[in-house]
PDB file of C-alpha atoms in Angstrom:
ATOM      1  CA  UNK A1220     -37.301   8.272   4.021  1.00 49.00           C
ATOM      2  CA  UNK A1221     -35.512  11.560   4.501  1.00 53.00           C
ATOM      3  CA  UNK A1222     -35.226  14.484   2.147  1.00 53.00           C
ATOM      4  CA  UNK A1223     -31.830  15.442   0.803  1.00 58.00           C
ATOM      5  CA  UNK A1224     -30.570  18.236  -1.386  1.00 55.00           C
ATOM      6  CA  UNK A1225     -27.390  18.049  -3.320  1.00 58.00           C
ATOM      7  CA  UNK A1226     -25.763  19.446  -6.428  1.00 56.00           C
ATOM      8  CA  UNK A1227     -24.493  16.989  -9.000  1.00 56.00           C
ATOM      9  CA  UNK A1228     -23.874  16.333 -12.658  1.00 53.00           C
ATOM     10  CA  UNK A1229     -21.286  13.570 -12.564  1.00 61.00           C
ATOM     11  CA  UNK A1230     -18.199  12.353 -10.724  1.00 86.00           C
ATOM     12  CA  UNK A1231     -18.299  12.454  -6.918  1.00 90.00           C
ATOM     13  CA  UNK A1232     -21.704  14.127  -7.007  1.00 90.00           C
ATOM     14  CA  UNK A1233     -23.201  11.269  -8.977  1.00 91.00           C
ATOM     15  CA  UNK A1234     -21.629   8.744  -6.604  1.00 92.00           C
ATOM     16  CA  UNK A1235     -23.044  10.497  -3.548  1.00 94.00           C
ATOM     17  CA  UNK A1236     -26.504  10.590  -5.117  1.00 94.00           C
ATOM     18  CA  UNK A1237     -26.321   6.851  -5.849  1.00 94.00           C
ATOM     19  CA  UNK A1238     -25.235   6.011  -2.297  1.00 94.00           C
ATOM     20  CA  UNK A1239     -28.080   8.071  -0.848  1.00 95.00           C
ATOM     21  CA  UNK A1240     -30.521   6.502  -3.285  1.00 94.00           C
ATOM     22  CA  UNK A1241     -29.472   3.070  -2.082  1.00 93.00           C
ATOM     23  CA  UNK A1242     -30.751   4.136   1.349  1.00 93.00           C
ATOM     24  CA  UNK A1243     -34.145   5.066  -0.096  1.00 93.00           C
ATOM     25  CA  UNK A1244     -33.524   8.808   0.045  1.00 92.00           C
ATOM     26  CA  UNK A1245     -35.170  11.512  -1.988  1.00 93.00           C
ATOM     27  CA  UNK A1246     -32.314  13.436  -3.607  1.00 93.00           C
ATOM     28  CA  UNK A1247     -32.438  16.738  -5.434  1.00 94.00           C
ATOM     29  CA  UNK A1248     -29.668  16.596  -8.037  1.00 92.00           C
ATOM     30  CA  UNK A1249     -28.623  19.756  -9.819  1.00 91.00           C
ATOM     31  CA  UNK A1250     -26.428  20.961 -12.640  1.00 87.00           C
ATOM     32  CA  UNK A1251     -26.389  23.447 -15.496  1.00 82.00           C
ATOM     33  CA  UNK A1252     -27.774  20.926 -17.998  1.00 80.00           C
ATOM     34  CA  UNK A1253     -30.359  18.177 -17.705  1.00 80.00           C
ATOM     35  CA  UNK A1254     -29.081  16.266 -20.729  1.00 76.00           C
ATOM     36  CA  UNK A1255     -25.454  15.593 -21.748  1.00 68.00           C
ATOM     37  CA  UNK A1256     -23.686  18.036 -24.063  1.00 65.00           C
ATOM     38  CA  UNK A1257     -20.268  18.090 -25.710  1.00 58.00           C
ATOM     39  CA  UNK A1258     -18.985  20.367 -22.916  1.00 56.00           C
ATOM     40  CA  UNK A1259     -20.900  18.685 -20.087  1.00 55.00           C
ATOM     41  CA  UNK A1260     -21.071  14.907 -20.673  1.00 55.00           C
ATOM     42  CA  UNK A1261     -22.646  14.121 -17.306  1.00 63.00           C
ATOM     43  CA  UNK A1262     -26.410  13.714 -17.396  1.00 81.00           C
ATOM     44  CA  UNK A1263     -28.828  14.528 -14.593  1.00 88.00           C
ATOM     45  CA  UNK A1264     -31.570  12.531 -16.275  1.00 88.00           C
ATOM     46  CA  UNK A1265     -29.462   9.360 -16.439  1.00 88.00           C
ATOM     47  CA  UNK A1266     -28.303   9.811 -12.840  1.00 89.00           C
ATOM     48  CA  UNK A1267     -31.939  10.176 -11.775  1.00 91.00           C
ATOM     49  CA  UNK A1268     -32.761   6.843 -13.421  1.00 91.00           C
ATOM     50  CA  UNK A1269     -29.799   5.202 -11.669  1.00 92.00           C
ATOM     51  CA  UNK A1270     -30.902   6.534  -8.281  1.00 93.00           C
ATOM     52  CA  UNK A1271     -34.433   5.249  -8.881  1.00 93.00           C
ATOM     53  CA  UNK A1272     -33.041   1.823  -9.755  1.00 94.00           C
ATOM     54  CA  UNK A1273     -31.365   1.789  -6.324  1.00 93.00           C
ATOM     55  CA  UNK A1274     -34.693   2.367  -4.571  1.00 93.00           C
ATOM     56  CA  UNK A1275     -34.421   6.116  -4.069  1.00 93.00           C
ATOM     57  CA  UNK A1276     -36.046   9.070  -5.767  1.00 93.00           C
ATOM     58  CA  UNK A1277     -33.933  11.625  -7.633  1.00 92.00           C
ATOM     59  CA  UNK A1278     -35.414  14.949  -8.660  1.00 93.00           C
ATOM     60  CA  UNK A1279     -33.218  16.610 -11.320  1.00 92.00           C
ATOM     61  CA  UNK A1280     -33.228  20.410 -11.303  1.00 92.00           C
ATOM     62  CA  UNK A1281     -31.408  22.614 -13.789  1.00 90.00           C
ATOM     63  CA  UNK A1282     -29.435  25.137 -11.745  1.00 91.00           C
ATOM     64  CA  UNK A1283     -26.358  27.251 -12.423  1.00 91.00           C
ATOM     65  CA  UNK A1284     -24.718  27.623  -9.011  1.00 93.00           C
ATOM     66  CA  UNK A1285     -22.851  30.647 -10.271  1.00 92.00           C
ATOM     67  CA  UNK A1286     -26.167  32.525 -10.256  1.00 94.00           C
ATOM     68  CA  UNK A1287     -27.467  33.283  -6.753  1.00 95.00           C
ATOM     69  CA  UNK A1288     -31.066  33.624  -7.878  1.00 95.00           C
ATOM     70  CA  UNK A1289     -31.097  30.098  -9.297  1.00 95.00           C
ATOM     71  CA  UNK A1290     -29.869  28.735  -5.955  1.00 95.00           C
ATOM     72  CA  UNK A1291     -32.674  30.573  -4.166  1.00 96.00           C
ATOM     73  CA  UNK A1292     -35.259  29.253  -6.636  1.00 95.00           C
ATOM     74  CA  UNK A1293     -33.970  25.723  -5.971  1.00 95.00           C
ATOM     75  CA  UNK A1294     -34.400  26.047  -2.200  1.00 95.00           C
ATOM     76  CA  UNK A1295     -37.815  27.653  -2.614  1.00 95.00           C
ATOM     77  CA  UNK A1296     -38.879  24.600  -4.647  1.00 94.00           C
ATOM     78  CA  UNK A1297     -37.596  22.138  -2.039  1.00 94.00           C
ATOM     79  CA  UNK A1298     -39.334  23.958   0.815  1.00 93.00           C
ATOM     80  CA  UNK A1299     -42.564  24.167  -1.179  1.00 93.00           C
ATOM     81  CA  UNK A1300     -42.457  20.473  -2.109  1.00 92.00           C
ATOM     82  CA  UNK A1301     -41.284  18.994   1.198  1.00 91.00           C
ATOM     83  CA  UNK A1302     -41.024  21.657   3.885  1.00 90.00           C
ATOM     84  CA  UNK A1303     -37.670  20.381   5.185  1.00 92.00           C
ATOM     85  CA  UNK A1304     -34.079  19.523   4.274  1.00 94.00           C
ATOM     86  CA  UNK A1305     -32.101  16.923   6.205  1.00 95.00           C
ATOM     87  CA  UNK A1306     -28.843  17.190   4.273  1.00 96.00           C
ATOM     88  CA  UNK A1307     -27.041  19.664   2.042  1.00 96.00           C
ATOM     89  CA  UNK A1308     -23.960  18.472   0.170  1.00 96.00           C
ATOM     90  CA  UNK A1309     -21.978  21.337  -1.349  1.00 96.00           C
ATOM     91  CA  UNK A1310     -20.042  19.868  -4.255  1.00 93.00           C
ATOM     92  CA  UNK A1311     -20.499  22.289  -7.183  1.00 91.00           C
ATOM     93  CA  UNK A1312     -17.166  23.190  -8.773  1.00 89.00           C
ATOM     94  CA  UNK A1313     -16.371  24.941 -12.031  1.00 89.00           C
ATOM     95  CA  UNK A1314     -12.585  24.911 -11.900  1.00 82.00           C
ATOM     96  CA  UNK A1315     -11.696  21.443 -13.269  1.00 82.00           C
ATOM     97  CA  UNK A1316     -10.885  22.524 -16.831  1.00 83.00           C
ATOM     98  CA  UNK A1317      -9.234  25.761 -15.713  1.00 86.00           C
ATOM     99  CA  UNK A1318      -6.996  23.868 -13.305  1.00 82.00           C
ATOM    100  CA  UNK A1319      -6.000  21.413 -16.033  1.00 81.00           C
ATOM    101  CA  UNK A1320      -4.906  24.249 -18.297  1.00 86.00           C
ATOM    102  CA  UNK A1321      -3.014  26.157 -15.611  1.00 86.00           C
ATOM    103  CA  UNK A1322      -1.202  23.610 -13.431  1.00 83.00           C
ATOM    104  CA  UNK A1323       2.179  24.345 -15.078  1.00 84.00           C
ATOM    105  CA  UNK A1324       1.501  28.103 -15.331  1.00 90.00           C
ATOM    106  CA  UNK A1325       2.826  30.503 -12.636  1.00 93.00           C
ATOM    107  CA  UNK A1326      -0.025  32.201 -10.801  1.00 94.00           C
ATOM    108  CA  UNK A1327       0.984  35.621 -12.174  1.00 95.00           C
ATOM    109  CA  UNK A1328       0.491  34.373 -15.736  1.00 95.00           C
ATOM    110  CA  UNK A1329      -2.851  32.695 -15.146  1.00 94.00           C
ATOM    111  CA  UNK A1330      -6.044  34.384 -16.373  1.00 94.00           C
ATOM    112  CA  UNK A1331      -8.273  35.801 -13.658  1.00 95.00           C
ATOM    113  CA  UNK A1332     -10.783  33.081 -14.622  1.00 92.00           C
ATOM    114  CA  UNK A1333      -8.457  30.680 -12.807  1.00 92.00           C
ATOM    115  CA  UNK A1334      -9.490  32.433  -9.594  1.00 94.00           C
ATOM    116  CA  UNK A1335     -13.128  33.024 -10.473  1.00 93.00           C
ATOM    117  CA  UNK A1336     -13.812  29.419 -11.524  1.00 92.00           C
ATOM    118  CA  UNK A1337     -12.424  27.997  -8.272  1.00 92.00           C
ATOM    119  CA  UNK A1338     -13.739  30.616  -5.866  1.00 94.00           C
ATOM    120  CA  UNK A1339     -17.097  31.693  -7.284  1.00 93.00           C
ATOM    121  CA  UNK A1340     -18.449  28.217  -8.078  1.00 92.00           C
ATOM    122  CA  UNK A1341     -16.516  26.279  -5.470  1.00 92.00           C
ATOM    123  CA  UNK A1342     -16.667  28.532  -2.406  1.00 95.00           C
ATOM    124  CA  UNK A1343     -18.992  31.515  -2.749  1.00 96.00           C
ATOM    125  CA  UNK A1344     -21.924  29.472  -4.060  1.00 95.00           C
ATOM    126  CA  UNK A1345     -21.476  27.033  -1.164  1.00 96.00           C
ATOM    127  CA  UNK A1346     -21.871  29.881   1.298  1.00 97.00           C
ATOM    128  CA  UNK A1347     -25.061  31.017  -0.450  1.00 97.00           C
ATOM    129  CA  UNK A1348     -26.493  27.472  -0.326  1.00 96.00           C
ATOM    130  CA  UNK A1349     -25.397  26.994   3.289  1.00 97.00           C
ATOM    131  CA  UNK A1350     -27.167  30.202   4.287  1.00 97.00           C
ATOM    132  CA  UNK A1351     -30.449  28.999   2.796  1.00 96.00           C
ATOM    133  CA  UNK A1352     -30.114  25.483   4.224  1.00 96.00           C
ATOM    134  CA  UNK A1353     -29.131  26.775   7.666  1.00 97.00           C
ATOM    135  CA  UNK A1354     -32.262  28.932   7.952  1.00 97.00           C
ATOM    136  CA  UNK A1355     -34.402  25.851   7.361  1.00 96.00           C
ATOM    137  CA  UNK A1356     -32.332  23.522   9.544  1.00 97.00           C
ATOM    138  CA  UNK A1357     -32.160  25.956  12.476  1.00 97.00           C
ATOM    139  CA  UNK A1358     -35.938  26.193  12.462  1.00 96.00           C
ATOM    140  CA  UNK A1359     -36.344  22.399  12.384  1.00 94.00           C
ATOM    141  CA  UNK A1360     -33.479  22.019  14.898  1.00 96.00           C
ATOM    142  CA  UNK A1361     -31.809  19.285  12.885  1.00 95.00           C
ATOM    143  CA  UNK A1362     -29.691  18.916   9.762  1.00 96.00           C
ATOM    144  CA  UNK A1363     -26.278  18.301   8.261  1.00 97.00           C
ATOM    145  CA  UNK A1364     -24.252  20.430   5.837  1.00 97.00           C
ATOM    146  CA  UNK A1365     -21.322  18.639   4.183  1.00 97.00           C
ATOM    147  CA  UNK A1366     -18.802  20.689   2.224  1.00 97.00           C
ATOM    148  CA  UNK A1367     -16.785  18.543  -0.193  1.00 96.00           C
ATOM    149  CA  UNK A1368     -13.230  19.813   0.195  1.00 95.00           C
ATOM    150  CA  UNK A1369      -9.828  18.189  -0.295  1.00 92.00           C
ATOM    151  CA  UNK A1370      -6.310  17.851   1.055  1.00 88.00           C
ATOM    152  CA  UNK A1371      -5.477  20.738  -1.294  1.00 87.00           C
ATOM    153  CA  UNK A1372      -6.496  22.926   1.649  1.00 88.00           C
ATOM    154  CA  UNK A1373      -3.370  21.732   3.460  1.00 88.00           C
ATOM    155  CA  UNK A1374      -0.996  20.412   0.805  1.00 84.00           C
ATOM    156  CA  UNK A1375       0.311  22.370  -2.172  1.00 82.00           C
ATOM    157  CA  UNK A1376      -0.921  20.896  -5.441  1.00 79.00           C
ATOM    158  CA  UNK A1377      -2.822  21.942  -8.566  1.00 84.00           C
ATOM    159  CA  UNK A1378      -3.053  25.762  -8.553  1.00 90.00           C
ATOM    160  CA  UNK A1379      -2.993  28.570  -5.983  1.00 93.00           C
ATOM    161  CA  UNK A1380      -6.702  29.451  -6.470  1.00 94.00           C
ATOM    162  CA  UNK A1381      -7.624  25.793  -5.946  1.00 93.00           C
ATOM    163  CA  UNK A1382      -5.782  25.670  -2.617  1.00 93.00           C
ATOM    164  CA  UNK A1383      -7.256  28.996  -1.499  1.00 95.00           C
ATOM    165  CA  UNK A1384     -10.773  27.778  -2.313  1.00 95.00           C
ATOM    166  CA  UNK A1385     -10.431  24.535  -0.379  1.00 95.00           C
ATOM    167  CA  UNK A1386      -8.778  26.203   2.611  1.00 94.00           C
ATOM    168  CA  UNK A1387     -11.573  28.764   2.637  1.00 96.00           C
ATOM    169  CA  UNK A1388     -14.177  26.010   2.502  1.00 97.00           C
ATOM    170  CA  UNK A1389     -12.683  24.263   5.530  1.00 96.00           C
ATOM    171  CA  UNK A1390     -12.625  27.531   7.466  1.00 97.00           C
ATOM    172  CA  UNK A1391     -16.237  28.116   6.458  1.00 97.00           C
ATOM    173  CA  UNK A1392     -17.163  24.693   7.863  1.00 97.00           C
ATOM    174  CA  UNK A1393     -15.435  25.517  11.143  1.00 97.00           C
ATOM    175  CA  UNK A1394     -17.044  28.925  11.607  1.00 97.00           C
ATOM    176  CA  UNK A1395     -20.513  27.918  10.430  1.00 98.00           C
ATOM    177  CA  UNK A1396     -20.419  24.735  12.515  1.00 97.00           C
ATOM    178  CA  UNK A1397     -19.581  26.757  15.608  1.00 96.00           C
ATOM    179  CA  UNK A1398     -22.635  28.973  15.102  1.00 97.00           C
ATOM    180  CA  UNK A1399     -24.959  26.087  14.216  1.00 98.00           C
ATOM    181  CA  UNK A1400     -24.007  23.809  17.104  1.00 96.00           C
ATOM    182  CA  UNK A1401     -26.417  25.315  19.615  1.00 96.00           C
ATOM    183  CA  UNK A1402     -29.243  24.666  17.141  1.00 97.00           C
ATOM    184  CA  UNK A1403     -28.400  20.933  16.800  1.00 96.00           C
ATOM    185  CA  UNK A1404     -27.257  21.463  13.206  1.00 97.00           C
ATOM    186  CA  UNK A1405     -23.887  20.157  12.010  1.00 98.00           C
ATOM    187  CA  UNK A1406     -21.567  21.612   9.363  1.00 98.00           C
ATOM    188  CA  UNK A1407     -18.315  19.895   8.402  1.00 97.00           C
ATOM    189  CA  UNK A1408     -15.805  19.438   5.593  1.00 97.00           C
ATOM    190  CA  UNK A1409     -15.208  16.075   3.962  1.00 97.00           C
ATOM    191  CA  UNK A1410     -11.959  15.229   2.176  1.00 94.00           C
ATOM    192  CA  UNK A1411     -12.218  12.376  -0.325  1.00 94.00           C
ATOM    193  CA  UNK A1412      -8.915  10.877  -1.414  1.00 85.00           C
ATOM    194  CA  UNK A1413      -7.962  10.528  -5.066  1.00 79.00           C
ATOM    195  CA  UNK A1414     -11.278   9.654  -6.734  1.00 79.00           C
ATOM    196  CA  UNK A1415     -11.731   7.677  -9.938  1.00 76.00           C
ATOM    197  CA  UNK A1416     -14.015  10.217 -11.590  1.00 76.00           C
ATOM    198  CA  UNK A1417     -14.633  10.225 -15.320  1.00 74.00           C
ATOM    199  CA  UNK A1418     -12.194  13.127 -15.714  1.00 73.00           C
ATOM    200  CA  UNK A1419      -9.467  11.454 -13.625  1.00 72.00           C
ATOM    201  CA  UNK A1420      -9.731   8.148 -15.507  1.00 70.00           C
ATOM    202  CA  UNK A1421      -9.626   9.965 -18.854  1.00 69.00           C
ATOM    203  CA  UNK A1422      -6.407  11.729 -17.836  1.00 66.00           C
ATOM    204  CA  UNK A1423      -4.916   8.720 -16.021  1.00 64.00           C
ATOM    205  CA  UNK A1424      -1.610   8.621 -17.921  1.00 65.00           C
ATOM    206  CA  UNK A1425      -0.921  12.320 -17.357  1.00 65.00           C
ATOM    207  CA  UNK A1426      -1.961  12.269 -13.708  1.00 61.00           C
ATOM    208  CA  UNK A1427       0.250   9.290 -12.863  1.00 57.00           C
ATOM    209  CA  UNK A1428       3.285  11.290 -13.973  1.00 61.00           C
ATOM    210  CA  UNK A1429       2.570  13.827 -11.219  1.00 61.00           C
ATOM    211  CA  UNK A1430       3.363  13.733  -7.506  1.00 62.00           C
ATOM    212  CA  UNK A1431       1.411  14.941  -4.475  1.00 63.00           C
ATOM    213  CA  UNK A1432       3.407  15.748  -1.349  1.00 59.00           C
ATOM    214  CA  UNK A1433       6.361  13.981  -2.972  1.00 62.00           C
ATOM    215  CA  UNK A1434       4.419  10.769  -3.645  1.00 66.00           C
ATOM    216  CA  UNK A1435       3.603   9.329  -7.057  1.00 70.00           C
ATOM    217  CA  UNK A1436      -0.079   9.125  -7.930  1.00 69.00           C
ATOM    218  CA  UNK A1437      -1.644   5.706  -8.577  1.00 73.00           C
ATOM    219  CA  UNK A1438      -5.138   6.132  -9.999  1.00 74.00           C
ATOM    220  CA  UNK A1439      -5.870   2.393  -9.696  1.00 74.00           C
ATOM    221  CA  UNK A1440      -5.812   2.763  -5.900  1.00 81.00           C
ATOM    222  CA  UNK A1441      -8.220   5.683  -5.906  1.00 82.00           C
ATOM    223  CA  UNK A1442     -11.658   5.738  -4.323  1.00 87.00           C
ATOM    224  CA  UNK A1443     -14.702   5.041  -6.463  1.00 90.00           C
ATOM    225  CA  UNK A1444     -17.185   7.901  -6.807  1.00 91.00           C
ATOM    226  CA  UNK A1445     -19.561   6.190  -4.363  1.00 93.00           C
ATOM    227  CA  UNK A1446     -17.113   5.960  -1.464  1.00 95.00           C
ATOM    228  CA  UNK A1447     -17.766   9.552  -0.356  1.00 95.00           C
ATOM    229  CA  UNK A1448     -21.482   8.785  -0.543  1.00 95.00           C
ATOM    230  CA  UNK A1449     -21.080   5.874   1.839  1.00 96.00           C
ATOM    231  CA  UNK A1450     -19.204   8.199   4.187  1.00 96.00           C
ATOM    232  CA  UNK A1451     -22.121  10.649   4.128  1.00 96.00           C
ATOM    233  CA  UNK A1452     -24.626   7.852   4.783  1.00 96.00           C
ATOM    234  CA  UNK A1453     -22.501   6.943   7.810  1.00 96.00           C
ATOM    235  CA  UNK A1454     -22.586  10.534   9.016  1.00 97.00           C
ATOM    236  CA  UNK A1455     -26.379  10.665   8.696  1.00 95.00           C
ATOM    237  CA  UNK A1456     -26.646   7.587  10.927  1.00 95.00           C
ATOM    238  CA  UNK A1457     -24.103   8.818  13.500  1.00 96.00           C
ATOM    239  CA  UNK A1458     -25.856   9.360  16.838  1.00 94.00           C
ATOM    240  CA  UNK A1459     -22.898  11.439  18.024  1.00 95.00           C
ATOM    241  CA  UNK A1460     -22.699  13.602  14.894  1.00 96.00           C
ATOM    242  CA  UNK A1461     -22.420  16.847  16.849  1.00 95.00           C
ATOM    243  CA  UNK A1462     -18.938  15.807  17.965  1.00 96.00           C
ATOM    244  CA  UNK A1463     -17.820  16.341  14.354  1.00 97.00           C
ATOM    245  CA  UNK A1464     -19.303  19.821  14.063  1.00 97.00           C
ATOM    246  CA  UNK A1465     -16.913  22.257  12.398  1.00 96.00           C
ATOM    247  CA  UNK A1466     -14.353  19.506  11.787  1.00 95.00           C
ATOM    248  CA  UNK A1467     -12.521  18.464   8.633  1.00 95.00           C
ATOM    249  CA  UNK A1468     -12.731  14.689   8.135  1.00 94.00           C
ATOM    250  CA  UNK A1469     -11.426  12.291   5.493  1.00 94.00           C
ATOM    251  CA  UNK A1470     -13.543   9.630   3.830  1.00 96.00           C
ATOM    252  CA  UNK A1471     -10.944   6.990   4.754  1.00 93.00           C
ATOM    253  CA  UNK A1472     -11.089   7.901   8.452  1.00 94.00           C
ATOM    254  CA  UNK A1473     -14.875   7.573   8.343  1.00 96.00           C
ATOM    255  CA  UNK A1474     -14.478   4.210   6.616  1.00 95.00           C
ATOM    256  CA  UNK A1475     -12.397   3.038   9.559  1.00 93.00           C
ATOM    257  CA  UNK A1476     -14.796   4.501  12.122  1.00 94.00           C
ATOM    258  CA  UNK A1477     -18.051   3.280  10.570  1.00 96.00           C
ATOM    259  CA  UNK A1478     -16.694   0.037   9.117  1.00 94.00           C
ATOM    260  CA  UNK A1479     -17.783   0.481   5.490  1.00 95.00           C
ATOM    261  CA  UNK A1480     -15.772  -0.471   2.397  1.00 95.00           C
ATOM    262  CA  UNK A1481     -15.736   0.836  -1.138  1.00 93.00           C
ATOM    263  CA  UNK A1482     -18.180  -0.686  -3.632  1.00 91.00           C
ATOM    264  CA  UNK A1483     -15.509  -3.125  -4.806  1.00 92.00           C
ATOM    265  CA  UNK A1484     -14.727  -4.248  -1.261  1.00 94.00           C
ATOM    266  CA  UNK A1485     -11.495  -2.295  -0.871  1.00 91.00           C
ATOM    267  CA  UNK A1486     -10.543  -0.435   2.281  1.00 90.00           C
ATOM    268  CA  UNK A1487      -8.729   2.866   1.814  1.00 88.00           C
ATOM    269  CA  UNK A1488      -5.899   4.002   4.054  1.00 82.00           C
ATOM    270  CA  UNK A1489      -6.176   7.358   5.768  1.00 79.00           C
ATOM    271  CA  UNK A1490      -3.497   9.936   4.999  1.00 78.00           C
ATOM    272  CA  UNK A1491      -2.779   9.666   8.747  1.00 75.00           C
ATOM    273  CA  UNK A1492      -2.189   5.907   8.625  1.00 72.00           C
ATOM    274  CA  UNK A1493       1.400   5.138   9.641  1.00 73.00           C
ATOM    275  CA  UNK A1494       1.381   1.695   8.012  1.00 68.00           C
ATOM    276  CA  UNK A1495       0.345   3.076   4.607  1.00 72.00           C
ATOM    277  CA  UNK A1496       2.890   5.884   4.749  1.00 70.00           C
ATOM    278  CA  UNK A1497       5.765   3.570   5.632  1.00 69.00           C
ATOM    279  CA  UNK A1498       4.707   1.054   2.966  1.00 70.00           C
ATOM    280  CA  UNK A1499       5.395   3.557   0.171  1.00 68.00           C
ATOM    281  CA  UNK A1500       9.133   3.348   0.791  1.00 73.00           C
ATOM    282  CA  UNK A1501       9.655   0.408   3.154  1.00 73.00           C
ATOM    283  CA  UNK A1502       6.976  -2.230   2.461  1.00 72.00           C
ATOM    284  CA  UNK A1503       8.976  -4.915   4.279  1.00 70.00           C
ATOM    285  CA  UNK A1504       8.827  -2.884   7.501  1.00 71.00           C
ATOM    286  CA  UNK A1505       5.192  -1.796   7.050  1.00 71.00           C
ATOM    287  CA  UNK A1506       3.943  -5.383   7.505  1.00 70.00           C
ATOM    288  CA  UNK A1507       4.991  -5.146  11.158  1.00 71.00           C
ATOM    289  CA  UNK A1508       2.914  -2.018  11.859  1.00 77.00           C
ATOM    290  CA  UNK A1509      -0.769  -2.338  12.907  1.00 76.00           C
ATOM    291  CA  UNK A1510      -3.090  -0.498  10.509  1.00 77.00           C
ATOM    292  CA  UNK A1511      -4.978   1.254  13.315  1.00 79.00           C
ATOM    293  CA  UNK A1512      -1.979   3.402  14.315  1.00 78.00           C
ATOM    294  CA  UNK A1513      -2.512   6.928  12.985  1.00 80.00           C
ATOM    295  CA  UNK A1514      -0.716  10.246  13.289  1.00 79.00           C
ATOM    296  CA  UNK A1515      -2.722  12.839  15.213  1.00 80.00           C
ATOM    297  CA  UNK A1516      -4.298  15.552  13.074  1.00 74.00           C
ATOM    298  CA  UNK A1517      -2.421  18.219  15.041  1.00 79.00           C
ATOM    299  CA  UNK A1518       0.875  16.665  13.961  1.00 75.00           C
ATOM    300  CA  UNK A1519      -0.199  16.451  10.314  1.00 78.00           C
ATOM    301  CA  UNK A1520      -1.224  20.100  10.293  1.00 77.00           C
ATOM    302  CA  UNK A1521       1.957  21.164  12.091  1.00 77.00           C
ATOM    303  CA  UNK A1522       4.106  19.281   9.553  1.00 75.00           C
ATOM    304  CA  UNK A1523       2.472  20.650   6.402  1.00 74.00           C
ATOM    305  CA  UNK A1524       1.208  24.063   7.468  1.00 71.00           C
ATOM    306  CA  UNK A1525       3.057  27.303   6.916  1.00 65.00           C
ATOM    307  CA  UNK A1526       2.160  29.392   9.960  1.00 65.00           C
TER     308      UNK A1526
END
């Protein structure tokens, strides 16, 4: 068994913890509350029981990732208990409710909390955690830091602070990965697709009225919360992991590379998949295109970027 640290209350975080638990991992799961509340329905205690039922061990720790000292106390506890960390997954994010309230609001009319909620607990706290994890991993000459980001780093959706936070996170992965490479430690960004989190499913009707990059959103085709976890399990078993150091990778691309499916057996198409892109407007023509043909990342970035 290996020792993992991650931050989770629900949603993708819970799914990642479950996937790691299925591999027999010891997982530190964190959030501001141990038990569900009216403002925070996710429960660390219930997630811990679910992880245990999968054969893993979850250790719930109350931690506000907006407070640096609490992050340091968390890492001190892990080092004291186990002396090592194999994996850090940075997934803490405070901006969900703020984004929901401000999507239709011009950035100049948004409260400054719109920035703080996305950047402080969504970027800054990840850097603090990565610093602590890196010190341990450099000494043990092994480890993986995964920053949960999104295509919002490249495409324009949700709010300006959201996009800034995700773009910053990807740049952080690149720069930190470059410095960690010589120590056999890997840092990368992982982009899940649309994920069927509790919040997304609750707002399904509203979300499906929106478009991303000109395409309508179909929640029913989204990834389950465990799909990103399966991608991380694949990364942990990748003997050539260093080749991905500093990179930004999608869960769907890892699904193709490692051969895993979602928990319901579905395979998800990469945003680079030509067949899937053509099928949105010309399904009759898409059947003739092999699914393995993908657009190079350089072309995707060149098409969407603004430099």
